[in-house]
CSV table of C-alpha atoms in Angstrom, one decimal:
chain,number,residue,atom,x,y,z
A,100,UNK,CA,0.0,0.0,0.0
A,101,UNK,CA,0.8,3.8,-0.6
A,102,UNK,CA,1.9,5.8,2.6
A,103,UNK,CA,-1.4,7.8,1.9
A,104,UNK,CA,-3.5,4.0,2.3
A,105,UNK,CA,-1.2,3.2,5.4
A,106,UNK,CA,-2.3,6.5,6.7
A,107,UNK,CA,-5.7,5.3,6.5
A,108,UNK,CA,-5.6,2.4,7.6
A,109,UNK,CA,-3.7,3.0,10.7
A,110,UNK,CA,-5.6,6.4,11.8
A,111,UNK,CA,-2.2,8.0,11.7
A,112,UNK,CA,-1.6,11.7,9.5
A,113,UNK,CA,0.6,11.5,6.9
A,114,UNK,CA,3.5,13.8,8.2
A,115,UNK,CA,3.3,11.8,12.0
A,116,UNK,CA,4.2,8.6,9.9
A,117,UNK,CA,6.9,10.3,8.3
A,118,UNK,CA,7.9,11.3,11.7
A,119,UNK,CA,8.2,7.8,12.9
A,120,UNK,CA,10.3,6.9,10.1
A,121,UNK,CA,12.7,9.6,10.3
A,122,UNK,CA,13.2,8.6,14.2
A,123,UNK,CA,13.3,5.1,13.3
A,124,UNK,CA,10.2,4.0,15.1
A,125,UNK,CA,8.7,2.7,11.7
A,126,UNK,CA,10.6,0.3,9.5
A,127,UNK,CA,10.9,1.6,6.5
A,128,UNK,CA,8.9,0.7,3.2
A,129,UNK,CA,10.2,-1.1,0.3
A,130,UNK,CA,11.2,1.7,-2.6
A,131,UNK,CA,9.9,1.4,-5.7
A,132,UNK,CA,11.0,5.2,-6.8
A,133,UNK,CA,13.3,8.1,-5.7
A,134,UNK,CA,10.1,9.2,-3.8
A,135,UNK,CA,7.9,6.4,-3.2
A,136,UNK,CA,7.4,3.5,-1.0
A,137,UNK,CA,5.0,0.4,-0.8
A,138,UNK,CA,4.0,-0.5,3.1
A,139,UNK,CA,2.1,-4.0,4.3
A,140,UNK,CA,0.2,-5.2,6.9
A,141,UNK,CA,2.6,-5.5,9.0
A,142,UNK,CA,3.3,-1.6,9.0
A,143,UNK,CA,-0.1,-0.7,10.0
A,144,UNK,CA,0.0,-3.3,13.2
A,145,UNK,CA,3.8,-1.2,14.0
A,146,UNK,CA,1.9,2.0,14.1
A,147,UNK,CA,-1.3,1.3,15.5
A,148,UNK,CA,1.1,-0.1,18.5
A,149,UNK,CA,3.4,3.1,18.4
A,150,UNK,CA,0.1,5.2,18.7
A,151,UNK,CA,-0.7,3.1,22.0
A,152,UNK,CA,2.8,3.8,23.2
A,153,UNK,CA,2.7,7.3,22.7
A,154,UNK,CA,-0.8,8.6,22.7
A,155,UNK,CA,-2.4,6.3,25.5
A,156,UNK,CA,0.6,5.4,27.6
A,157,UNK,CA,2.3,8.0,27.5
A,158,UNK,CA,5.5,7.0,26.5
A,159,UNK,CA,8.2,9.8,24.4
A,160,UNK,CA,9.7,8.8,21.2
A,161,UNK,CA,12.8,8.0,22.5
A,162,UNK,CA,11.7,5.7,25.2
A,163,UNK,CA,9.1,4.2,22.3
A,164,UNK,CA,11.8,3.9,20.5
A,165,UNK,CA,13.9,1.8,22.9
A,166,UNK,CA,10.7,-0.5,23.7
A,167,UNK,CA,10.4,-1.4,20.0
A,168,UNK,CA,14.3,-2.4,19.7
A,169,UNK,CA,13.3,-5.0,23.1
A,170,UNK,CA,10.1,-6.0,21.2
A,171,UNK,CA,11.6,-6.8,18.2
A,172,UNK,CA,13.9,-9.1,19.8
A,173,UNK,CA,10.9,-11.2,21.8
A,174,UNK,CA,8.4,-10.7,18.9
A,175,UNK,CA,8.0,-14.2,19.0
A,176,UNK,CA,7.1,-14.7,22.4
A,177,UNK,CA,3.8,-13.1,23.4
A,178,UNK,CA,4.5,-13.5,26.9
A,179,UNK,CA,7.7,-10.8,26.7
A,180,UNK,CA,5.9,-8.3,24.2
A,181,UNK,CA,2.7,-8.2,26.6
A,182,UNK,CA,5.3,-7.6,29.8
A,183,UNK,CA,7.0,-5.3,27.7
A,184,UNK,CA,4.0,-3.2,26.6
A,185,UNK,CA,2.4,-2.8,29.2
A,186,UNK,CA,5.4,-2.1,31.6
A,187,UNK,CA,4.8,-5.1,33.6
A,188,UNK,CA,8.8,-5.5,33.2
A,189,UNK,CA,11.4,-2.8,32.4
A,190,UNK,CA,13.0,-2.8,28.9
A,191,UNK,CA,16.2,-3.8,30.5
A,192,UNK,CA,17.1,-5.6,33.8
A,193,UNK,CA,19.1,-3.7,36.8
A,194,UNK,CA,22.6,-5.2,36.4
A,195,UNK,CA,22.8,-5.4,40.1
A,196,UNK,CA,20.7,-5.4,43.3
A,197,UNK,CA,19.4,-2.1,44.3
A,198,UNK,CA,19.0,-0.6,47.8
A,199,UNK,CA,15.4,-1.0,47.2
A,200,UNK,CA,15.5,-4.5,47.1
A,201,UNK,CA,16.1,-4.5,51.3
A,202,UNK,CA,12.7,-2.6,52.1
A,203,UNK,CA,10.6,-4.7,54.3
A,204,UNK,CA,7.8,-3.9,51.8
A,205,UNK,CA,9.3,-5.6,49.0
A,206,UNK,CA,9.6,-8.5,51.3
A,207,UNK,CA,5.7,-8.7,51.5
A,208,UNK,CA,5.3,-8.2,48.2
A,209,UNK,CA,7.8,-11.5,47.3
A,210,UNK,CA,5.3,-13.0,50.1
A,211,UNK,CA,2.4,-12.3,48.3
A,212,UNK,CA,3.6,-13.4,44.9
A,213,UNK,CA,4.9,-16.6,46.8
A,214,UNK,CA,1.5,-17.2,48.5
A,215,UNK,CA,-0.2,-16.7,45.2
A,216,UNK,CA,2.1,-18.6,42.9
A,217,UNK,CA,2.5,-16.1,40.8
A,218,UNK,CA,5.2,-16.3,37.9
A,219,UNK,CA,6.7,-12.8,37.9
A,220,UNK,CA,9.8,-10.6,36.8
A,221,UNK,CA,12.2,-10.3,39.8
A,222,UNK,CA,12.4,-7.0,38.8
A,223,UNK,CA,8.2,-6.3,38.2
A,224,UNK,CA,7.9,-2.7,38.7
A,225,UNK,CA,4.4,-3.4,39.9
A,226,UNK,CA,6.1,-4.6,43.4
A,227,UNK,CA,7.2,-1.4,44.2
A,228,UNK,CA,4.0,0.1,44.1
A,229,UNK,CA,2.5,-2.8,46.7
A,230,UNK,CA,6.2,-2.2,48.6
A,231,UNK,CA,5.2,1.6,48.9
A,232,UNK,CA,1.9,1.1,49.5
A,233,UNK,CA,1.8,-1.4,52.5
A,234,UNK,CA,4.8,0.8,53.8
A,235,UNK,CA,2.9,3.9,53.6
A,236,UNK,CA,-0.1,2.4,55.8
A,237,UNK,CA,2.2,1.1,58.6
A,238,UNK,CA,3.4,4.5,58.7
A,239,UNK,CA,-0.3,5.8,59.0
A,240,UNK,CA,-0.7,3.3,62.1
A,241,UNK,CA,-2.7,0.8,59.7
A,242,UNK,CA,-2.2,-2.8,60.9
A,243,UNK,CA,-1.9,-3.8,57.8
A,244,UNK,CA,-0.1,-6.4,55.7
A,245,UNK,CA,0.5,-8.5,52.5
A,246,UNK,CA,-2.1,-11.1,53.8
A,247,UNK,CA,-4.6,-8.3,53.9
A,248,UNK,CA,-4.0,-7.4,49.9
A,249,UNK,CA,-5.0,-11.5,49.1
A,250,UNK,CA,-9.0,-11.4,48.5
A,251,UNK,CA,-7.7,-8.6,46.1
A,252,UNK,CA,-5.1,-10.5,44.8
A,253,UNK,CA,-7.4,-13.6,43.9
A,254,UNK,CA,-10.2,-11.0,42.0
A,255,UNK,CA,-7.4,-9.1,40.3
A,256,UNK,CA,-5.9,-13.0,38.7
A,257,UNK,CA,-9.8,-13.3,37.9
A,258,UNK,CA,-9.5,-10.3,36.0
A,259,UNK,CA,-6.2,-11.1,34.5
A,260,UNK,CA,-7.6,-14.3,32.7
A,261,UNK,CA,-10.6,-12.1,31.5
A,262,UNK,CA,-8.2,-9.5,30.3
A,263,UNK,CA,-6.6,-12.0,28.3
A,264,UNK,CA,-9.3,-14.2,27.0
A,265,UNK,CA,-10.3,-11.4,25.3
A,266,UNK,CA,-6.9,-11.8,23.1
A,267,UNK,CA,-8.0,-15.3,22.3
A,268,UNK,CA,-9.3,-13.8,18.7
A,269,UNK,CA,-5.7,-12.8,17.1
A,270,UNK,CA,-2.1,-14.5,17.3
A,271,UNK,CA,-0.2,-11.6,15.5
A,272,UNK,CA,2.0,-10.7,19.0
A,273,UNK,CA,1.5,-6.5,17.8
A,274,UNK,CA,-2.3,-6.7,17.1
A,275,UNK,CA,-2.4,-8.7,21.1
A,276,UNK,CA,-0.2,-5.9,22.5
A,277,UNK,CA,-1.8,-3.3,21.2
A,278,UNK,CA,-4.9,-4.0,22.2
A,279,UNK,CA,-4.0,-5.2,25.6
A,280,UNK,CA,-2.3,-2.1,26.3
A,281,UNK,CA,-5.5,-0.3,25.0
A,282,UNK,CA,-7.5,-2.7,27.8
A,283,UNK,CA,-5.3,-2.0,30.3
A,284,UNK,CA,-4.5,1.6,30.1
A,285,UNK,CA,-8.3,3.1,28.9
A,286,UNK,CA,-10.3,0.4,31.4
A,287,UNK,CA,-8.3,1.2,34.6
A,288,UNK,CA,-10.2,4.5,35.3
A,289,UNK,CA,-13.4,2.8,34.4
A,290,UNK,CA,-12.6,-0.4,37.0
A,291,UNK,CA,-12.0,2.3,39.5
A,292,UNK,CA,-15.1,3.5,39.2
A,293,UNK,CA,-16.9,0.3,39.2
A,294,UNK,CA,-15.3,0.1,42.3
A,295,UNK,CA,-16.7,3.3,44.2
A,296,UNK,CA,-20.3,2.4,42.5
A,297,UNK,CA,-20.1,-1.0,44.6
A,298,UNK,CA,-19.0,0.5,47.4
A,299,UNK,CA,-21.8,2.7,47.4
A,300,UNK,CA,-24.2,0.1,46.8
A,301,UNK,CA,-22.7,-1.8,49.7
A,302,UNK,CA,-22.6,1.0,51.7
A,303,UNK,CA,-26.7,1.7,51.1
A,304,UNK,CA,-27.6,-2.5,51.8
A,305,UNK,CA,-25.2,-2.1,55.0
A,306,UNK,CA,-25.9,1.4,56.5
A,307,UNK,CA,-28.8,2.7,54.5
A,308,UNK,CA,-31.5,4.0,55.8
């Protein structure tokens, strides 16, 4: 296809896709004059994910740019491009430990993923958030540990398998990223709300009048 069909087909304007090219975020097409080029399928799946990475997670060029390079290398493994994508593990590892790794709350968060069985990256940036959490509540007096965090634990792996059941439909690894990170990022505010509407509705068959 013509740069002006991959435009169409991708959603993306004409000068942002020459953008991408120029930075390197778009493979380049295959020439067929001093001017032109002739893009496939595979173009439109690379910017449709680029426009995830940049426009819904918020990511800059050069750091899209970077995740690219690491997907490239696992685009045969669905497992690494998801936990790429979606930041669920950093582009590259820490080469060595970090002071963070002492924190008491990053010892209940290895306790939760132990109690739950979970198969995650050593280096899941997600644990520092439960770390910093739990850590923040002891500090506020809240008796309060990883034990507490399992009933969530057990409805957020419910909602993992949903998340990804509804990837069941494609096997191209950019088409399941992109549209994962579209799940994930868009549908967190709207899960967060669900939440406060059923703890209102709680709240009314508990305390209501």
């Amino acid at each position: 296809m013509r740069i002006s069909e991959l435009s169409r087909h991708s959603g993306v304007p004409i000068t942002t896709i020459k953008h991408y090219l120029r930075e390197g975020l778009l493979p380049p097409g295959r020439a067929t004059a001093a001017t032109q080029a002739e893009y496939e399928e595979s173009h439109v799946r690379r910017l449709r994910l680029i426009r995830a990475l940049i426009g819904v997670r918020g990511l800059s060029v050069n750091a899209t740019r970077e995740l690219l390079s690491a997907v490239s290398e696992h685009e045969a493994d669905t497992h690494q491009v998801l936990g790429l994508v979606l930041g669920a593990r950093p582009v590259t590892e820490p080469e060595s430990e970090s002071e963070e790794e002492d924190r008491p709350g990053i010892a209940d968060a290895d306790a939760l993923l132990t109690e739950m069985g979970w198969q995650v990256s050593e280096h899941a940036p997600a644990k520092s958030v439960i770390a910093e959490t739990l850590e923040t509540l002891r500090s506020l007096g809240v008796d309060y540990d990883w034990r507490s965090l399992l009933p969530y634990a057990t409805l957020a792996e419910r909602t993992a398998a949903h998340d990804l059941d509804q990837l069941d439909d494609t096997t191209d690894p950019l088409e399941q990223a992109e549209r994962a990170l579209l799940l994930t990022v868009l549908l967190e505010p709207a899960l967060l709300a669900l939440r406060r509407l059923a703890q209102e509705d709680e709240s009314a068959k508990r305390y209501g009048g």
